[in-house]
Coordinates of N, CA and C in Angstrom, one line a residue:
Chain A
X1 N 99.9 124.8 124.8 CA 99.1 124.4 123.7 C 99.7 125.1 122.4
X2 N 100.8 124.9 122.2 CA 101.1 125.4 121.0 C 100.6 124.6 119.6
X3 N 100.8 124.8 118.5 CA 100.7 124.3 117.3 C 101.8 123.4 117.1
X4 N 101.3 122.2 116.7 CA 102.5 121.2 116.6 C 103.4 121.3 115.3
X5 N 102.7 121.6 114.2 CA 103.3 121.5 113.0 C 104.0 122.9 112.5
X6 N 105.3 122.8 113.1 CA 105.9 124.3 112.9 C 107.0 123.8 112.0
X7 N 107.7 124.5 111.1 CA 108.7 124.4 110.4 C 110.0 124.2 111.0
X8 N 110.9 123.2 110.8 CA 111.8 122.3 111.4 C 111.5 121.3 112.2
X9 N 110.2 120.7 112.2 CA 109.8 119.8 113.0 C 110.0 118.1 111.8
X10 N 110.4 117.4 113.0 CA 110.6 116.3 112.3 C 109.5 115.3 111.9
X11 N 108.7 114.9 110.8 CA 107.7 114.2 111.0 C 108.0 112.9 110.0
X12 N 107.0 111.7 110.4 CA 107.2 110.9 109.5 C 105.6 110.7 108.7
X13 N 106.0 110.5 107.3 CA 105.0 110.2 106.4 C 104.2 109.0 106.7
X14 N 102.9 108.8 106.5 CA 102.0 107.8 106.9 C 101.5 107.0 105.4
X15 N 101.2 108.0 104.5 CA 100.3 107.5 103.5 C 101.1 107.6 102.1
X16 N 100.9 107.2 101.2 CA 101.4 107.3 99.9 C 102.7 106.3 99.7
X17 N 103.3 106.8 98.6 CA 104.7 106.2 98.2 C 105.5 106.4 99.2
X18 N 105.6 107.5 99.7 CA 106.6 108.1 100.6 C 106.4 107.3 102.4
X19 N 105.4 106.1 102.6 CA 104.9 106.1 103.7 C 106.4 105.8 104.6
X20 N 106.3 105.9 105.9 CA 107.4 105.5 106.6 C 108.8 106.4 106.3
X21 N 109.0 107.4 105.7 CA 109.8 108.2 105.3 C 109.9 109.3 106.4
X22 N 110.8 109.8 106.6 CA 111.2 111.0 107.6 C 111.3 112.3 106.5
X23 N 110.8 113.3 107.3 CA 110.7 114.6 106.6 C 111.0 115.6 107.7
X24 N 111.1 116.9 107.1 CA 111.4 118.3 107.8 C 110.4 119.0 107.3
X25 N 109.4 119.5 108.1 CA 108.7 120.5 107.8 C 109.3 121.6 107.5
X26 N 108.9 122.3 106.3 CA 109.6 123.5 105.7 C 108.4 124.6 105.8
X27 N 107.4 124.3 105.7 CA 106.2 125.3 105.6 C 104.9 124.8 105.9
X28 N 104.0 125.4 106.5 CA 102.9 124.9 106.7 C 101.5 125.9 105.9
X29 N 100.4 125.5 105.3 CA 99.6 126.2 104.8 C 98.4 125.7 105.3
X30 N 97.8 126.2 106.6 CA 96.8 125.9 107.3 C 95.4 126.2 106.6
X31 N 95.3 127.1 105.8 CA 94.1 127.3 105.2 C 93.8 126.9 103.9
X32 N 92.7 126.1 103.6 CA 92.8 125.3 102.5 C 92.1 126.5 101.4
X33 N 93.0 125.8 100.2 CA 92.9 126.6 98.9 C 92.2 125.9 98.0
X34 N 91.7 126.6 96.8 CA 90.7 125.8 95.6 C 91.7 124.4 95.4
X35 N 92.6 124.5 95.1 CA 93.4 123.4 94.7 C 93.5 122.4 95.5
X36 N 93.7 122.9 96.9 CA 94.2 122.0 97.9 C 93.0 122.2 99.1
X37 N 91.9 121.4 99.3 CA 90.7 121.8 100.1 C 91.4 121.4 101.3
X38 N 92.6 121.4 101.8 CA 92.6 120.6 103.2 C 93.9 121.7 103.6
X39 N 94.3 121.4 104.8 CA 95.6 121.8 105.3 C 96.7 121.3 105.1
X40 N 97.6 121.8 104.8 CA 99.1 120.8 104.1 C 100.3 121.4 104.3
X41 N 101.5 120.5 104.1 CA 102.8 121.1 104.7 C 103.5 121.0 103.5
X42 N 104.7 121.8 103.5 CA 105.7 121.9 102.4 C 106.8 120.5 103.3
X43 N 106.9 119.6 103.0 CA 108.2 118.9 103.6 C 109.3 118.6 102.9
X44 N 110.2 118.2 103.5 CA 111.4 118.1 102.4 C 112.4 117.0 103.2
X45 N 112.3 115.6 102.6 CA 112.3 114.2 103.5 C 113.4 113.5 102.7
X46 N 113.6 112.5 103.2 CA 114.6 111.6 102.8 C 114.4 110.2 102.4
X47 N 114.2 109.9 101.1 CA 113.7 108.9 100.4 C 114.7 108.0 100.8
X48 N 115.9 107.9 100.4 CA 116.7 106.8 100.8 C 118.0 107.3 101.6
X49 N 117.6 106.5 102.7 CA 119.1 106.9 103.6 C 120.5 106.7 103.3
X50 N 121.3 107.0 104.2 CA 122.8 106.7 103.5 C 122.8 105.2 104.3
X51 N 123.5 104.4 103.4 CA 123.7 103.0 103.9 C 124.9 103.1 105.3
X52 N 124.9 101.7 105.7 CA 125.9 101.6 106.9 C 127.3 101.7 106.3
X53 N 128.0 102.3 107.3 CA 129.6 102.5 106.8 C 130.4 102.0 107.8
X54 N 131.5 101.3 107.5 CA 132.5 101.0 108.7 C 133.8 101.5 108.4
X55 N 134.9 101.4 109.4 CA 136.2 101.9 109.4 C 137.2 101.1 108.5
X56 N 136.6 100.0 108.1 CA 137.5 99.4 107.2 C 137.5 100.1 106.1
X57 N 136.0 100.4 105.5 CA 136.1 101.1 104.0 C 136.9 102.0 103.5
X58 N 137.3 102.1 102.5 CA 138.0 103.3 101.8 C 136.9 104.7 101.5
X59 N 137.9 106.0 101.7 CA 137.3 107.1 101.6 C 135.8 107.3 100.5
X60 N 136.4 106.8 99.3 CA 135.4 107.3 98.3 C 134.2 106.1 98.5
X61 N 134.4 105.1 98.8 CA 133.3 104.0 99.3 C 132.5 104.5 100.3
X62 N 133.0 105.3 101.3 CA 132.0 106.0 102.3 C 131.3 107.0 101.9
X63 N 132.1 107.5 101.1 CA 131.4 108.9 100.4 C 130.1 108.3 99.4
X64 N 130.5 107.3 98.6 CA 129.3 106.9 97.9 C 128.1 106.1 98.5
X65 N 128.3 105.6 99.8 CA 127.5 104.9 100.5 C 126.5 106.0 101.4
X66 N 127.3 106.9 101.4 CA 126.7 108.1 102.0 C 125.6 109.0 101.6
X67 N 125.4 108.8 100.2 CA 124.5 109.5 99.6 C 123.3 109.4 99.9
X68 N 122.7 110.5 100.0 CA 121.1 110.2 100.4 C 120.1 111.0 98.7
X69 N 119.4 110.4 98.9 CA 118.1 110.4 98.0 C 117.1 111.3 98.6
X70 N 116.6 112.4 98.3 CA 115.6 113.3 99.0 C 114.5 113.3 98.3
X71 N 113.6 113.9 98.7 CA 112.2 114.4 98.1 C 111.6 115.7 98.7
X72 N 110.7 116.6 98.2 CA 109.9 117.2 98.3 C 108.6 117.2 98.2
X73 N 107.8 117.5 99.0 CA 106.3 117.2 98.7 C 105.6 118.1 99.6
X74 N 104.3 118.4 99.0 CA 103.4 118.9 99.6 C 102.3 117.9 100.0
X75 N 101.9 117.6 101.4 CA 101.4 116.4 102.0 C 100.6 117.1 102.6
X76 N 99.5 116.6 102.9 CA 97.8 116.7 103.7 C 98.3 116.6 105.3
X77 N 98.1 117.4 106.1 CA 98.5 117.3 107.3 C 98.2 115.9 108.0
X78 N 97.0 115.3 107.5 CA 96.3 114.3 108.1 C 97.5 112.9 107.6
X79 N 98.2 113.5 106.7 CA 98.9 112.3 106.5 C 100.3 112.0 107.0
X80 N 100.4 113.0 108.1 CA 101.7 113.3 108.9 C 101.6 112.6 110.0
X81 N 102.8 112.0 110.7 CA 102.9 112.1 112.2 C 103.9 112.6 112.7
X82 N 103.8 113.9 113.6 CA 104.8 114.4 114.1 C 105.5 113.8 115.0
X83 N 106.7 114.2 115.4 CA 107.7 113.5 116.3 C 108.0 114.6 117.2
X84 N 108.9 114.6 118.6 CA 109.4 115.0 119.3 C 110.7 115.9 118.8
X85 N 111.2 115.5 117.7 CA 112.2 116.3 117.2 C 112.2 117.2 116.0
X86 N 113.0 118.3 116.4 CA 113.2 119.5 115.9 C 114.1 119.8 115.3
X87 N 114.5 119.7 113.9 CA 115.8 120.3 113.4 C 116.2 121.8 112.9
X88 N 115.5 122.6 113.7 CA 115.7 124.2 113.3 C 117.1 124.6 113.7
X89 N 117.7 124.0 114.6 CA 119.4 124.4 115.0 C 120.1 124.1 113.8
X90 N 119.9 122.9 113.0 CA 120.9 122.1 112.4 C 120.6 122.7 110.6
X91 N 119.5 123.3 110.3 CA 119.5 123.6 108.8 C 118.9 124.7 109.0
X92 N 119.3 125.4 107.6 CA 118.7 126.9 107.5 C 117.1 126.2 106.8
X93 N 116.1 125.8 107.5 CA 115.0 125.5 107.0 C 114.4 126.0 105.5
X94 N 114.6 127.3 105.4 CA 114.1 127.8 104.2 C 114.8 127.6 103.1
X95 N 116.0 127.0 103.1 CA 117.1 127.0 102.0 C 116.9 125.3 101.4
X96 N 116.1 124.6 102.5 CA 115.8 123.3 102.3 C 115.0 123.1 100.7
X97 N 113.8 123.9 101.0 CA 112.8 123.5 99.7 C 112.3 124.6 99.7
X98 N 111.8 125.1 98.3 CA 111.1 126.1 97.6 C 110.1 125.9 97.1
X99 N 109.1 126.8 96.7 CA 107.9 126.8 96.3 C 108.2 126.6 94.9
X100 N 109.2 127.6 94.4 CA 109.4 127.7 92.9 C 110.0 126.3 92.3
X101 N 110.4 125.3 93.3 CA 110.8 124.3 92.5 C 109.5 123.1 91.9
X102 N 108.4 123.5 92.2 CA 107.3 122.6 91.8 C 106.8 123.4 90.4
X103 N 107.5 124.3 89.8 CA 107.3 124.8 88.7 C 107.5 123.8 87.7
X104 N 108.5 123.6 87.1 CA 109.0 122.9 86.2 C 109.4 121.6 86.7
X105 N 109.7 120.2 85.7 CA 110.1 118.9 86.2 C 111.6 119.1 86.5
X106 N 112.4 119.9 85.4 CA 113.6 120.3 85.7 C 114.2 120.6 86.8
X107 N 113.3 122.0 87.6 CA 113.7 122.5 88.4 C 113.5 121.8 89.9
X108 N 112.4 121.1 89.6 CA 112.3 120.1 90.9 C 113.5 119.0 91.1
X109 N 113.8 118.5 90.0 CA 114.9 117.5 89.8 C 116.3 118.1 90.8
X110 N 116.5 119.3 90.2 CA 117.5 120.1 91.0 C 117.5 120.3 92.1
X111 N 116.0 120.8 92.7 CA 115.8 121.1 93.7 C 116.1 119.8 94.9
X112 N 115.6 118.7 94.4 CA 115.9 117.4 95.0 C 117.5 117.2 95.3
X113 N 118.2 117.1 93.9 CA 119.5 116.8 93.9 C 120.2 117.7 95.1
X114 N 119.9 119.1 94.9 CA 120.6 119.9 95.8 C 119.8 119.7 97.4
X115 N 118.9 119.1 97.8 CA 118.6 118.6 98.9 C 119.2 117.6 99.4
X116 N 119.5 116.7 98.6 CA 120.0 115.4 99.0 C 121.5 115.7 99.0
X117 N 122.1 116.7 98.4 CA 123.3 117.2 99.0 C 123.8 117.8 100.5
X118 N 122.5 118.6 100.6 CA 122.6 119.5 101.7 C 122.3 118.3 103.0
X119 N 121.4 117.0 102.7 CA 121.6 116.3 103.5 C 122.9 115.5 103.8
X120 N 123.5 115.0 102.7 CA 124.8 114.2 102.8 C 125.9 114.7 103.6
X121 N 125.8 116.0 103.6 CA 126.8 117.2 103.8 C 126.5 117.0 105.2
X122 N 125.4 116.9 105.9 CA 125.0 117.2 107.5 C 125.3 115.9 107.8
X123 N 124.9 114.7 107.3 CA 125.3 113.7 107.9 C 126.3 113.0 108.3
X124 N 127.1 113.6 107.0 CA 129.0 113.4 107.2 C 129.6 114.0 108.1
X125 N 128.8 115.2 108.5 CA 129.6 116.2 109.5 C 128.3 116.5 110.3
X126 N 127.7 115.6 111.3 CA 126.7 116.3 112.0 C 126.8 116.6 113.3
X127 N 128.2 117.3 113.4 CA 128.4 118.0 115.0 C 128.0 119.3 114.7
X128 N 127.1 120.0 115.6 CA 126.3 121.3 115.6 C 127.4 122.3 116.2
X129 N 127.9 123.4 115.1 CA 128.6 124.2 115.5 C 128.7 125.1 116.8
X130 N 127.1 125.3 117.3 CA 127.0 126.0 118.5 C 127.1 125.0 119.8
X131 N 126.9 124.1 119.5 CA 126.5 122.8 120.5 C 127.9 121.8 120.8
X132 N 128.4 121.9 119.5 CA 129.8 121.0 119.9 C 129.6 119.4 120.0
X133 N 128.1 119.2 119.4 CA 127.6 117.6 119.8 C 126.8 117.3 118.7
X134 N 126.1 116.0 118.7 CA 125.5 116.0 117.5 C 124.2 115.6 118.3
X135 N 123.0 116.4 117.7 CA 121.7 116.4 118.5 C 121.3 115.0 118.3
X136 N 120.1 115.0 118.9 CA 119.2 113.5 118.9 C 118.7 113.6 117.7
X137 N 118.2 114.8 117.5 CA 117.3 114.8 116.4 C 117.9 114.6 114.6
X138 N 118.9 115.1 114.6 CA 119.8 114.7 113.4 C 120.3 113.0 113.9
X139 N 120.5 112.6 114.6 CA 120.3 111.3 114.9 C 119.3 110.2 114.3
X140 N 117.9 111.0 114.8 CA 116.8 110.1 114.3 C 116.5 110.3 113.0
X141 N 116.8 111.5 112.6 CA 116.5 111.8 110.8 C 117.5 111.1 110.2
X142 N 118.8 110.7 110.5 CA 119.4 109.9 110.1 C 119.2 108.5 109.7
X143 N 118.5 108.0 110.5 CA 118.2 106.4 110.7 C 116.9 106.1 109.7
X144 N 117.2 104.8 109.0 CA 115.8 104.3 108.7 C 115.1 104.0 109.4
X145 N 113.7 104.3 109.3 CA 112.7 103.7 110.3 C 112.4 102.3 109.3
X146 N 112.7 101.5 110.6 CA 112.3 99.8 110.1 C 111.1 99.3 110.7
X147 N 110.0 99.0 109.6 CA 108.9 98.7 110.0 C 108.3 97.2 109.4
Chain B
X1 N 87.0 101.2 150.9 CA 87.3 102.3 151.1 C 87.6 103.0 149.9
X2 N 89.0 102.1 149.2 CA 89.3 102.7 148.0 C 88.3 102.5 147.0
X3 N 87.4 101.4 147.2 CA 86.5 101.4 146.1 C 85.6 102.5 146.1
X4 N 85.5 103.1 147.3 CA 84.5 104.2 147.5 C 85.1 105.2 146.7
X5 N 86.3 105.7 146.9 CA 87.0 107.0 146.5 C 86.9 106.6 144.8
X6 N 87.0 105.7 144.3 CA 87.2 105.4 143.2 C 85.6 105.8 142.3
X7 N 84.7 105.3 142.9 CA 83.4 105.5 142.3 C 83.1 107.3 142.6
X8 N 83.8 107.8 143.5 CA 83.6 109.1 143.7 C 84.2 109.6 142.4
X9 N 85.5 109.6 142.3 CA 85.9 110.1 141.2 C 85.3 109.9 139.8
X10 N 84.8 108.7 139.7 CA 84.0 108.5 138.5 C 83.0 109.5 138.6
X11 N 82.0 109.6 139.1 CA 81.0 110.3 139.3 C 81.3 111.8 139.0
X12 N 82.2 112.2 139.5 CA 82.8 113.5 139.6 C 83.4 113.9 137.8
X13 N 83.7 112.8 137.5 CA 84.1 113.2 136.0 C 83.1 113.2 135.0
X14 N 81.9 112.3 135.5 CA 80.5 112.8 134.7 C 80.2 113.9 134.7
X15 N 80.0 114.1 135.9 CA 79.3 115.5 136.3 C 79.8 116.8 135.8
X16 N 81.4 116.8 135.6 CA 82.0 117.3 134.7 C 82.1 117.5 133.3
X17 N 81.7 116.2 133.0 CA 81.6 116.0 131.6 C 80.1 116.7 131.0
X18 N 79.3 116.4 131.9 CA 78.0 116.9 131.7 C 77.7 118.5 131.6
X19 N 78.8 119.3 132.4 CA 78.7 120.5 132.3 C 79.3 120.9 131.1
X20 N 80.5 120.2 130.5 CA 81.0 120.6 129.7 C 80.3 120.8 128.4
X21 N 79.2 119.5 128.3 CA 78.5 119.5 127.3 C 77.6 120.5 127.0
X22 N 77.0 121.0 128.2 CA 76.2 122.0 128.1 C 76.9 123.4 127.8
X23 N 77.9 123.5 128.6 CA 78.5 125.3 128.5 C 79.7 125.1 127.4
X24 N 80.4 124.1 127.3 CA 81.7 124.3 126.6 C 81.5 123.6 125.0
X25 N 82.8 123.8 124.5 CA 82.9 123.4 123.1 C 83.7 121.9 123.2
X26 N 83.6 120.9 122.1 CA 84.0 119.3 122.2 C 83.9 119.2 121.0
X27 N 84.4 118.2 120.7 CA 84.7 117.3 119.5 C 84.7 115.6 119.9
X28 N 84.0 114.9 118.8 CA 84.1 113.6 119.2 C 84.6 112.9 118.2
X29 N 85.5 111.7 118.3 CA 86.0 111.0 117.2 C 87.5 111.4 117.3
X30 N 88.4 110.1 116.8 CA 89.7 110.2 116.5 C 90.2 111.4 115.5
X31 N 89.3 111.5 114.3 CA 89.8 112.4 113.2 C 89.8 114.0 114.0
X32 N 88.8 114.4 114.6 CA 88.3 115.5 115.2 C 89.2 116.0 116.4
X33 N 90.0 114.7 117.3 CA 90.6 115.2 118.3 C 92.1 115.6 117.7
X34 N 92.6 114.7 116.7 CA 93.7 114.8 116.2 C 93.6 116.3 115.3
X35 N 92.6 116.7 115.1 CA 92.8 118.0 114.1 C 92.9 118.9 115.2
X36 N 92.0 118.9 116.3 CA 92.2 119.8 117.2 C 93.6 120.0 117.9
X37 N 93.9 118.6 118.4 CA 95.3 118.3 118.8 C 96.6 119.2 117.9
X38 N 96.5 119.3 116.7 CA 97.5 119.6 115.6 C 97.3 121.0 115.6
X39 N 95.9 121.8 115.9 CA 96.4 123.1 115.6 C 96.3 123.7 117.3
X40 N 96.2 123.1 118.4 CA 96.9 123.5 119.6 C 95.3 123.9 120.3
X41 N 94.2 123.5 119.9 CA 93.2 123.9 120.3 C 92.7 123.1 121.4
X42 N 92.9 121.8 121.5 CA 92.5 121.1 122.4 C 93.1 121.5 123.9
X43 N 92.1 121.5 124.9 CA 92.5 121.5 126.5 C 92.5 120.2 127.0
X44 N 91.6 119.1 127.0 CA 91.8 118.0 127.4 C 91.2 116.8 126.4
X45 N 92.0 115.6 126.6 CA 91.2 114.5 125.9 C 90.7 113.7 126.8
X46 N 89.9 112.7 126.3 CA 88.9 111.9 127.4 C 89.1 110.5 126.6
X47 N 89.5 109.9 126.9 CA 89.7 108.4 126.1 C 89.2 107.3 126.8
X48 N 88.0 106.4 126.3 CA 87.8 105.3 126.6 C 88.5 104.3 127.0
X49 N 88.2 103.2 127.9 CA 88.8 102.2 128.2 C 89.2 101.1 127.0
X50 N 88.2 101.0 126.6 CA 88.5 100.0 125.1 C 88.7 100.7 123.7
X51 N 89.2 101.9 123.6 CA 89.7 102.4 122.6 C 91.1 101.9 122.2
X52 N 90.9 101.8 120.9 CA 92.0 100.8 120.1 C 93.5 101.2 120.5
X53 N 94.4 100.2 121.0 CA 95.5 100.4 121.4 C 96.4 101.7 120.8
X54 N 96.3 101.4 119.1 CA 97.3 102.4 118.4 C 96.6 103.7 118.2
X55 N 95.4 103.7 118.2 CA 94.8 104.9 118.1 C 94.9 105.8 119.4
X56 N 95.1 104.9 120.4 CA 95.0 105.5 121.8 C 96.3 105.9 121.8
X57 N 97.4 105.2 121.3 CA 99.1 105.8 121.7 C 99.2 107.3 120.5
X58 N 98.7 107.1 119.6 CA 98.5 108.3 118.6 C 98.3 109.4 119.3
X59 N 97.0 109.4 119.9 CA 96.2 110.3 120.5 C 97.1 110.8 121.7
X60 N 97.4 109.7 122.5 CA 98.3 110.6 123.4 C 99.8 110.8 123.4
X61 N 100.3 110.5 122.4 CA 101.7 111.3 121.8 C 101.1 112.6 121.2
X62 N 100.3 112.7 120.2 CA 99.9 114.3 120.1 C 99.6 115.0 121.4
X63 N 98.8 114.4 122.1 CA 98.9 115.4 123.4 C 99.8 115.4 124.0
X64 N 100.8 114.8 124.2 CA 102.2 114.9 124.6 C 103.1 116.0 124.1
X65 N 102.9 116.1 122.8 CA 103.6 117.1 121.7 C 102.9 118.7 121.7
X66 N 101.7 118.5 121.9 CA 100.6 119.6 122.0 C 100.6 120.4 123.7
X67 N 100.8 119.3 124.5 CA 100.9 119.6 126.0 C 99.6 119.8 126.4
X68 N 98.7 119.0 125.9 CA 97.5 118.7 126.5 C 97.3 117.6 127.4
X69 N 96.1 117.6 128.4 CA 96.2 116.5 129.3 C 95.1 115.3 128.8
X70 N 95.5 114.3 129.1 CA 94.9 113.3 128.6 C 94.1 112.6 129.7
X71 N 93.0 112.1 129.8 CA 91.9 111.5 130.9 C 91.4 110.3 130.4
X72 N 91.9 109.2 131.1 CA 91.6 108.0 130.7 C 90.1 107.5 131.6
X73 N 89.6 107.5 130.9 CA 87.8 107.3 131.3 C 87.7 106.1 131.8
X74 N 87.2 105.8 133.0 CA 86.9 104.4 133.7 C 85.9 103.7 133.1
X75 N 85.5 103.7 131.8 CA 84.6 103.1 131.2 C 84.9 102.5 130.0
X76 N 83.9 102.3 129.4 CA 83.7 101.7 127.8 C 83.4 102.7 127.1
X77 N 83.6 102.6 126.0 CA 83.1 103.8 124.8 C 81.5 104.1 125.0
X78 N 80.8 102.9 125.3 CA 79.5 103.0 125.5 C 79.1 104.1 126.9
X79 N 80.1 103.8 127.6 CA 79.7 104.5 129.0 C 80.3 106.1 128.8
X80 N 81.1 106.2 128.0 CA 81.3 107.3 127.7 C 80.5 108.3 126.7
X81 N 79.7 107.3 126.0 CA 78.7 108.0 125.2 C 77.4 108.3 125.9
X82 N 77.4 107.5 126.8 CA 76.3 107.8 127.7 C 76.4 108.9 128.8
X83 N 77.8 109.3 129.2 CA 78.2 109.9 130.1 C 78.3 111.6 129.5
X84 N 78.1 111.6 128.0 CA 78.0 112.8 127.4 C 76.5 113.0 126.9
X85 N 76.0 112.4 127.2 CA 74.4 112.5 126.8 C 74.1 112.0 125.3
X86 N 74.9 111.2 124.7 CA 74.6 110.8 123.4 C 74.2 109.4 123.1
X87 N 73.6 109.3 122.5 CA 73.2 107.8 122.0 C 74.2 106.9 121.2
X88 N 75.1 107.3 121.0 CA 76.1 106.7 120.4 C 77.4 106.6 121.2
X89 N 78.4 105.5 120.7 CA 79.4 105.3 121.5 C 80.8 106.2 121.0
X90 N 81.3 106.6 122.1 CA 82.4 107.5 122.0 C 83.8 107.0 122.5
X91 N 84.8 106.7 121.4 CA 86.1 106.1 122.2 C 87.2 107.3 122.6
X92 N 87.1 108.8 121.9 CA 87.6 109.5 122.2 C 87.1 111.0 121.9
X93 N 87.2 111.9 123.0 CA 86.3 113.0 122.8 C 87.6 114.1 123.2
X94 N 87.7 115.6 122.4 CA 88.2 116.5 123.1 C 87.5 117.8 123.2
X95 N 88.0 118.1 124.4 CA 87.4 119.5 125.0 C 87.9 120.5 124.3
X96 N 87.7 121.6 123.4 CA 88.1 122.8 123.4 C 88.0 124.0 123.8
X97 N 86.8 123.8 124.5 CA 86.6 125.3 125.2 C 85.9 124.8 126.4
X98 N 86.4 124.9 128.0 CA 85.9 124.5 128.8 C 84.5 124.8 129.4
X99 N 84.2 126.0 128.8 CA 83.0 126.6 129.5 C 83.3 126.9 131.0
X100 N 82.1 126.5 131.6 CA 81.9 126.9 133.1 C 82.7 125.6 134.0
X101 N 82.9 124.8 133.1 CA 83.5 123.4 134.0 C 84.8 123.6 134.8
X102 N 85.3 123.0 135.6 CA 86.7 123.1 136.2 C 87.6 121.5 135.6
X103 N 86.9 121.2 134.7 CA 87.4 119.8 134.2 C 89.0 119.7 134.4
X104 N 89.5 120.8 134.0 CA 90.9 120.7 133.6 C 91.7 120.8 134.8
X105 N 91.3 121.7 135.8 CA 92.1 121.7 137.1 C 91.7 120.7 137.9
X106 N 90.7 120.0 137.9 CA 90.6 118.6 138.9 C 91.6 117.7 137.8
X107 N 91.9 117.7 136.8 CA 92.8 116.6 136.1 C 94.2 117.1 136.2
X108 N 94.7 118.2 136.5 CA 95.9 118.3 136.9 C 96.3 117.8 138.2

């Protein structure tokens, strides 16, 4: 009977502009605060998935199509659907997103760009060093949810 | 013969639900169910037969993730409300504290 929303869990965003996007929980804040009178999570997600890539394409084209646009968001726990996938082994979860990113617009842009490049690197080279194979969780994160 | 045992099982769950209502802690409704499942406090989820399929799937998925049992009640949401001694319909209820009942052991 453990808690569901642990850091590293892959979730699907249900409401808002990012509805249908996949994200990773970085941090959970269970106790409501004055500014946010509900339990919420800090999630790092993928706004625009990498495009499909074929063998025929040249290397720079592949690189361009593999760009990932990311987002960082505080989101109400009710607007998340947790999945059975966990990415704690493949990413340094704390490095994905930081609370300080929300201080200024400039900082947030930087953080989001950095996050995009982390995702891009991971998807280009998805093999986990420890296990030597691609985890199902990364494959799930990689694919766009069609609905 | 099979019918008889079904009826027995139905009566059993009703009796156990009554005991939970008296002695344990529970929540009614989808929102409360999901909230309890998210925090891992749920022990057993009871779902009525005419619970909307998407709602049912979501609750079952959450319960699977948090390793909580799901019991499909042999009856309508009206019946489940009556079984809990309430005057309203109940589509899904979650038991967070069993009290004196052994409803979880029998469900396993």
